[in-house]
Amino acid sequence: QCRLGCHPESNSSVTRCLPVRAGIEELREKREELNRSVAADEEEKAKIQNDLRILTERLARINDNLARKIASRNEYDKTIQETEAAYAKIMESSQTLLHVLKRESVNLQKKKAPSA
C-alpha cells in the first residue's frame, strides 16, 4: 500500500493512483520552478543591495568632497570681497591724496610766485 492508500497489486487502485501521482509530480515541478524563481530574485536582491552599498559609499565621499569644496569656495568669496573692499578704500584714499597734493601744489606755486 502506498502513502495515499493505493494497493499496487490491485489494478483498479493503481489506475486510481496514477492521476494523483501525476498531480503530485506536477506540484513538485511547479514548486521547483518557483524555487528557481525565488533563487533568481534573491540573487538579484543581493546584487542590488551590493550596488546600493557601493553607491551609498560613493555618495558619502562625494558629499564630503562637496562640503570641503563649498567651504573653500566660500573662503574665496570672503577673501575676494574683503580684497575688493580694501582696494576700493585704497582707491578712495589715493583720490583724496591726489586732490590734497594738487591743492598743496597750487598753494605752493602761489606762495612762490612774486607778488605783483
mmCIF file with all atom_site columns, C-alpha atoms in Angstrom:
data_model
loop_
_atom_site.group_PDB
_atom_site.id
_atom_site.type_symbol
_atom_site.label_atom_id
_atom_site.label_alt_id
_atom_site.label_comp_id
_atom_site.label_asym_id
_atom_site.label_entity_id
_atom_site.label_seq_id
_atom_site.pdbx_PDB_ins_code
_atom_site.Cartn_x
_atom_site.Cartn_y
_atom_site.Cartn_z
_atom_site.occupancy
_atom_site.B_iso_or_equiv
_atom_site.pdbx_formal_charge
_atom_site.auth_seq_id
_atom_site.auth_comp_id
_atom_site.auth_asym_id
_atom_site.auth_atom_id
_atom_site.pdbx_PDB_model_num
ATOM 1   C CA . GLN A 1 1   ? 0.000  0.000   0.000   1.00 0.00 ? 1   GLN A CA 1
ATOM 2   C CA . CYS A 1 2   ? 1.336  3.476   -0.945  1.00 0.00 ? 2   CYS A CA 1
ATOM 3   C CA . ARG A 1 3   ? 1.106  6.570   1.232   1.00 0.00 ? 3   ARG A CA 1
ATOM 4   C CA . LEU A 1 4   ? -2.156 7.509   -0.439  1.00 0.00 ? 4   LEU A CA 1
ATOM 5   C CA . GLY A 1 5   ? -3.811 4.215   0.400   1.00 0.00 ? 5   GLY A CA 1
ATOM 6   C CA . CYS A 1 6   ? -3.448 2.666   -3.085  1.00 0.00 ? 6   CYS A CA 1
ATOM 7   C CA . HIS A 1 7   ? -2.780 -1.049  -3.325  1.00 0.00 ? 7   HIS A CA 1
ATOM 8   C CA . PRO A 1 8   ? -0.240 -1.702  -6.124  1.00 0.00 ? 8   PRO A CA 1
ATOM 9   C CA . GLU A 1 9   ? -1.452 -5.283  -6.629  1.00 0.00 ? 9   GLU A CA 1
ATOM 10  C CA . SER A 1 10  ? -4.946 -4.104  -7.414  1.00 0.00 ? 10  SER A CA 1
ATOM 11  C CA . ASN A 1 11  ? -5.337 -2.827  -10.983 1.00 0.00 ? 11  ASN A CA 1
ATOM 12  C CA . SER A 1 12  ? -8.166 -0.517  -10.085 1.00 0.00 ? 12  SER A CA 1
ATOM 13  C CA . SER A 1 13  ? -6.153 1.015   -7.228  1.00 0.00 ? 13  SER A CA 1
ATOM 14  C CA . VAL A 1 14  ? -3.154 1.652   -9.471  1.00 0.00 ? 14  VAL A CA 1
ATOM 15  C CA . THR A 1 15  ? -5.381 3.247   -12.047 1.00 0.00 ? 15  THR A CA 1
ATOM 16  C CA . ARG A 1 16  ? -6.836 5.484   -9.377  1.00 0.00 ? 16  ARG A CA 1
ATOM 17  C CA . CYS A 1 17  ? -3.358 6.383   -8.016  1.00 0.00 ? 17  CYS A CA 1
ATOM 18  C CA . LEU A 1 18  ? -1.827 7.388   -11.372 1.00 0.00 ? 18  LEU A CA 1
ATOM 19  C CA . PRO A 1 19  ? -3.644 10.726  -11.651 1.00 0.00 ? 19  PRO A CA 1
ATOM 20  C CA . VAL A 1 20  ? -2.755 11.510  -8.022  1.00 0.00 ? 20  VAL A CA 1
ATOM 21  C CA . ARG A 1 21  ? 0.899  10.679  -8.647  1.00 0.00 ? 21  ARG A CA 1
ATOM 22  C CA . ALA A 1 22  ? 0.845  12.801  -11.815 1.00 0.00 ? 22  ALA A CA 1
ATOM 23  C CA . GLY A 1 23  ? -0.704 15.631  -9.810  1.00 0.00 ? 23  GLY A CA 1
ATOM 24  C CA . ILE A 1 24  ? 1.980  15.316  -7.153  1.00 0.00 ? 24  ILE A CA 1
ATOM 25  C CA . GLU A 1 25  ? 4.695  15.347  -9.836  1.00 0.00 ? 25  GLU A CA 1
ATOM 26  C CA . GLU A 1 26  ? 3.112  18.421  -11.398 1.00 0.00 ? 26  GLU A CA 1
ATOM 27  C CA . LEU A 1 27  ? 3.084  20.166  -7.986  1.00 0.00 ? 27  LEU A CA 1
ATOM 28  C CA . ARG A 1 28  ? 6.749  19.246  -7.494  1.00 0.00 ? 28  ARG A CA 1
ATOM 29  C CA . GLU A 1 29  ? 7.626  20.694  -10.906 1.00 0.00 ? 29  GLU A CA 1
ATOM 30  C CA . LYS A 1 30  ? 5.744  23.905  -10.123 1.00 0.00 ? 30  LYS A CA 1
ATOM 31  C CA . ARG A 1 31  ? 7.476  24.089  -6.737  1.00 0.00 ? 31  ARG A CA 1
ATOM 32  C CA . GLU A 1 32  ? 10.875 23.636  -8.381  1.00 0.00 ? 32  GLU A CA 1
ATOM 33  C CA . GLU A 1 33  ? 10.049 26.329  -10.962 1.00 0.00 ? 33  GLU A CA 1
ATOM 34  C CA . LEU A 1 34  ? 9.015  28.656  -8.136  1.00 0.00 ? 34  LEU A CA 1
ATOM 35  C CA . ASN A 1 35  ? 12.160 27.720  -6.220  1.00 0.00 ? 35  ASN A CA 1
ATOM 36  C CA . ARG A 1 36  ? 14.323 28.703  -9.226  1.00 0.00 ? 36  ARG A CA 1
ATOM 37  C CA . SER A 1 37  ? 12.436 31.988  -9.475  1.00 0.00 ? 37  SER A CA 1
ATOM 38  C CA . VAL A 1 38  ? 12.967 32.673  -5.746  1.00 0.00 ? 38  VAL A CA 1
ATOM 39  C CA . ALA A 1 39  ? 16.689 31.909  -6.106  1.00 0.00 ? 39  ALA A CA 1
ATOM 40  C CA . ALA A 1 40  ? 16.959 34.280  -9.083  1.00 0.00 ? 40  ALA A CA 1
ATOM 41  C CA . ASP A 1 41  ? 15.133 37.021  -7.170  1.00 0.00 ? 41  ASP A CA 1
ATOM 42  C CA . GLU A 1 42  ? 17.376 36.504  -4.129  1.00 0.00 ? 42  GLU A CA 1
ATOM 43  C CA . GLU A 1 43  ? 20.446 36.734  -6.359  1.00 0.00 ? 43  GLU A CA 1
ATOM 44  C CA . GLU A 1 44  ? 19.142 39.944  -7.942  1.00 0.00 ? 44  GLU A CA 1
ATOM 45  C CA . LYS A 1 45  ? 18.310 41.324  -4.490  1.00 0.00 ? 45  LYS A CA 1
ATOM 46  C CA . ALA A 1 46  ? 21.863 40.599  -3.274  1.00 0.00 ? 46  ALA A CA 1
ATOM 47  C CA . LYS A 1 47  ? 23.312 42.310  -6.356  1.00 0.00 ? 47  LYS A CA 1
ATOM 48  C CA . ILE A 1 48  ? 21.090 45.376  -5.875  1.00 0.00 ? 48  ILE A CA 1
ATOM 49  C CA . GLN A 1 49  ? 21.980 45.543  -2.169  1.00 0.00 ? 49  GLN A CA 1
ATOM 50  C CA . ASN A 1 50  ? 25.672 45.420  -3.073  1.00 0.00 ? 50  ASN A CA 1
ATOM 51  C CA . ASP A 1 51  ? 25.186 48.111  -5.730  1.00 0.00 ? 51  ASP A CA 1
ATOM 52  C CA . LEU A 1 52  ? 23.284 50.205  -3.188  1.00 0.00 ? 52  LEU A CA 1
ATOM 53  C CA . ARG A 1 53  ? 26.098 49.820  -0.637  1.00 0.00 ? 53  ARG A CA 1
ATOM 54  C CA . ILE A 1 54  ? 28.673 50.878  -3.233  1.00 0.00 ? 54  ILE A CA 1
ATOM 55  C CA . LEU A 1 55  ? 26.559 53.846  -4.339  1.00 0.00 ? 55  LEU A CA 1
ATOM 56  C CA . THR A 1 56  ? 25.902 54.875  -0.721  1.00 0.00 ? 56  THR A CA 1
ATOM 57  C CA . GLU A 1 57  ? 29.649 54.884  -0.007  1.00 0.00 ? 57  GLU A CA 1
ATOM 58  C CA . ARG A 1 58  ? 30.285 56.829  -3.200  1.00 0.00 ? 58  ARG A CA 1
ATOM 59  C CA . LEU A 1 59  ? 27.567 59.343  -2.296  1.00 0.00 ? 59  LEU A CA 1
ATOM 60  C CA . ALA A 1 60  ? 29.116 59.819  1.164   1.00 0.00 ? 60  ALA A CA 1
ATOM 61  C CA . ARG A 1 61  ? 32.543 60.510  -0.397  1.00 0.00 ? 61  ARG A CA 1
ATOM 62  C CA . ILE A 1 62  ? 31.031 62.939  -2.901  1.00 0.00 ? 62  ILE A CA 1
ATOM 63  C CA . ASN A 1 63  ? 29.125 64.737  -0.127  1.00 0.00 ? 63  ASN A CA 1
ATOM 64  C CA . ASP A 1 64  ? 32.351 65.071  1.896   1.00 0.00 ? 64  ASP A CA 1
ATOM 65  C CA . ASN A 1 65  ? 34.257 66.401  -1.112  1.00 0.00 ? 65  ASN A CA 1
ATOM 66  C CA . LEU A 1 66  ? 31.416 68.741  -1.978  1.00 0.00 ? 66  LEU A CA 1
ATOM 67  C CA . ALA A 1 67  ? 31.276 70.129  1.575   1.00 0.00 ? 67  ALA A CA 1
ATOM 68  C CA . ARG A 1 68  ? 35.040 70.806  1.529   1.00 0.00 ? 68  ARG A CA 1
ATOM 69  C CA . LYS A 1 69  ? 34.859 72.449  -1.906  1.00 0.00 ? 69  LYS A CA 1
ATOM 70  C CA . ILE A 1 70  ? 31.891 74.623  -0.913  1.00 0.00 ? 70  ILE A CA 1
ATOM 71  C CA . ALA A 1 71  ? 33.714 75.721  2.258   1.00 0.00 ? 71  ALA A CA 1
ATOM 72  C CA . SER A 1 72  ? 36.784 76.546  0.159   1.00 0.00 ? 72  SER A CA 1
ATOM 73  C CA . ARG A 1 73  ? 34.665 78.450  -2.362  1.00 0.00 ? 73  ARG A CA 1
ATOM 74  C CA . ASN A 1 74  ? 33.081 80.423  0.485   1.00 0.00 ? 74  ASN A CA 1
ATOM 75  C CA . GLU A 1 75  ? 36.567 81.331  1.736   1.00 0.00 ? 75  GLU A CA 1
ATOM 76  C CA . TYR A 1 76  ? 37.465 82.520  -1.770  1.00 0.00 ? 76  TYR A CA 1
ATOM 77  C CA . ASP A 1 77  ? 34.287 84.608  -1.871  1.00 0.00 ? 77  ASP A CA 1
ATOM 78  C CA . LYS A 1 78  ? 35.107 86.139  1.533   1.00 0.00 ? 78  LYS A CA 1
ATOM 79  C CA . THR A 1 79  ? 38.706 86.879  0.523   1.00 0.00 ? 79  THR A CA 1
ATOM 80  C CA . ILE A 1 80  ? 37.610 88.413  -2.784  1.00 0.00 ? 80  ILE A CA 1
ATOM 81  C CA . GLN A 1 81  ? 35.006 90.567  -1.042  1.00 0.00 ? 81  GLN A CA 1
ATOM 82  C CA . GLU A 1 82  ? 37.483 91.748  1.598   1.00 0.00 ? 82  GLU A CA 1
ATOM 83  C CA . THR A 1 83  ? 40.143 92.445  -1.055  1.00 0.00 ? 83  THR A CA 1
ATOM 84  C CA . GLU A 1 84  ? 37.702 94.390  -3.223  1.00 0.00 ? 84  GLU A CA 1
ATOM 85  C CA . ALA A 1 85  ? 36.612 96.452  -0.202  1.00 0.00 ? 85  ALA A CA 1
ATOM 86  C CA . ALA A 1 86  ? 40.255 97.178  0.719   1.00 0.00 ? 86  ALA A CA 1
ATOM 87  C CA . TYR A 1 87  ? 41.035 98.064  -2.900  1.00 0.00 ? 87  TYR A CA 1
ATOM 88  C CA . ALA A 1 88  ? 38.065 100.458 -3.002  1.00 0.00 ? 88  ALA A CA 1
ATOM 89  C CA . LYS A 1 89  ? 39.335 102.151 0.181   1.00 0.00 ? 89  LYS A CA 1
ATOM 90  C CA . ILE A 1 90  ? 42.835 102.385 -1.298  1.00 0.00 ? 90  ILE A CA 1
ATOM 91  C CA . MET A 1 91  ? 41.416 103.956 -4.469  1.00 0.00 ? 91  MET A CA 1
ATOM 92  C CA . GLU A 1 92  ? 39.343 106.403 -2.426  1.00 0.00 ? 92  GLU A CA 1
ATOM 93  C CA . SER A 1 93  ? 42.367 107.282 -0.291  1.00 0.00 ? 93  SER A CA 1
ATOM 94  C CA . SER A 1 94  ? 44.581 107.715 -3.349  1.00 0.00 ? 94  SER A CA 1
ATOM 95  C CA . GLN A 1 95  ? 41.988 110.060 -4.921  1.00 0.00 ? 95  GLN A CA 1
ATOM 96  C CA . THR A 1 96  ? 41.856 112.076 -1.699  1.00 0.00 ? 96  THR A CA 1
ATOM 97  C CA . LEU A 1 97  ? 45.660 112.143 -1.575  1.00 0.00 ? 97  LEU A CA 1
ATOM 98  C CA . LEU A 1 98  ? 45.818 113.246 -5.213  1.00 0.00 ? 98  LEU A CA 1
ATOM 99  C CA . HIS A 1 99  ? 43.381 116.120 -4.540  1.00 0.00 ? 99  HIS A CA 1
ATOM 100 C CA . VAL A 1 100 ? 45.369 117.179 -1.478  1.00 0.00 ? 100 VAL A CA 1
ATOM 101 C CA . LEU A 1 101 ? 48.595 117.002 -3.477  1.00 0.00 ? 101 LEU A CA 1
ATOM 102 C CA . LYS A 1 102 ? 47.157 119.149 -6.297  1.00 0.00 ? 102 LYS A CA 1
ATOM 103 C CA . ARG A 1 103 ? 45.764 121.705 -3.834  1.00 0.00 ? 103 ARG A CA 1
ATOM 104 C CA . GLU A 1 104 ? 49.051 121.935 -1.958  1.00 0.00 ? 104 GLU A CA 1
ATOM 105 C CA . SER A 1 105 ? 50.958 122.191 -5.238  1.00 0.00 ? 105 SER A CA 1
ATOM 106 C CA . VAL A 1 106 ? 48.763 125.126 -6.276  1.00 0.00 ? 106 VAL A CA 1
ATOM 107 C CA . ASN A 1 107 ? 49.239 126.751 -2.838  1.00 0.00 ? 107 ASN A CA 1
ATOM 108 C CA . LEU A 1 108 ? 52.993 126.319 -3.072  1.00 0.00 ? 108 LEU A CA 1
ATOM 109 C CA . GLN A 1 109 ? 53.052 127.814 -6.545  1.00 0.00 ? 109 GLN A CA 1
ATOM 110 C CA . LYS A 1 110 ? 51.027 130.791 -5.306  1.00 0.00 ? 110 LYS A CA 1
ATOM 111 C CA . LYS A 1 111 ? 53.485 131.361 -2.451  1.00 0.00 ? 111 LYS A CA 1
ATOM 112 C CA . LYS A 1 112 ? 56.428 131.003 -4.816  1.00 0.00 ? 112 LYS A CA 1
ATOM 113 C CA . ALA A 1 113 ? 55.085 133.426 -7.377  1.00 0.00 ? 113 ALA A CA 1
ATOM 114 C CA . PRO A 1 114 ? 56.284 137.061 -6.950  1.00 0.00 ? 114 PRO A CA 1
ATOM 115 C CA . SER A 1 115 ? 53.647 139.338 -5.613  1.00 0.00 ? 115 SER A CA 1
ATOM 116 C CA . ALA A 1 116 ? 52.601 141.975 -8.091  1.00 0.00 ? 116 ALA A CA 1
#
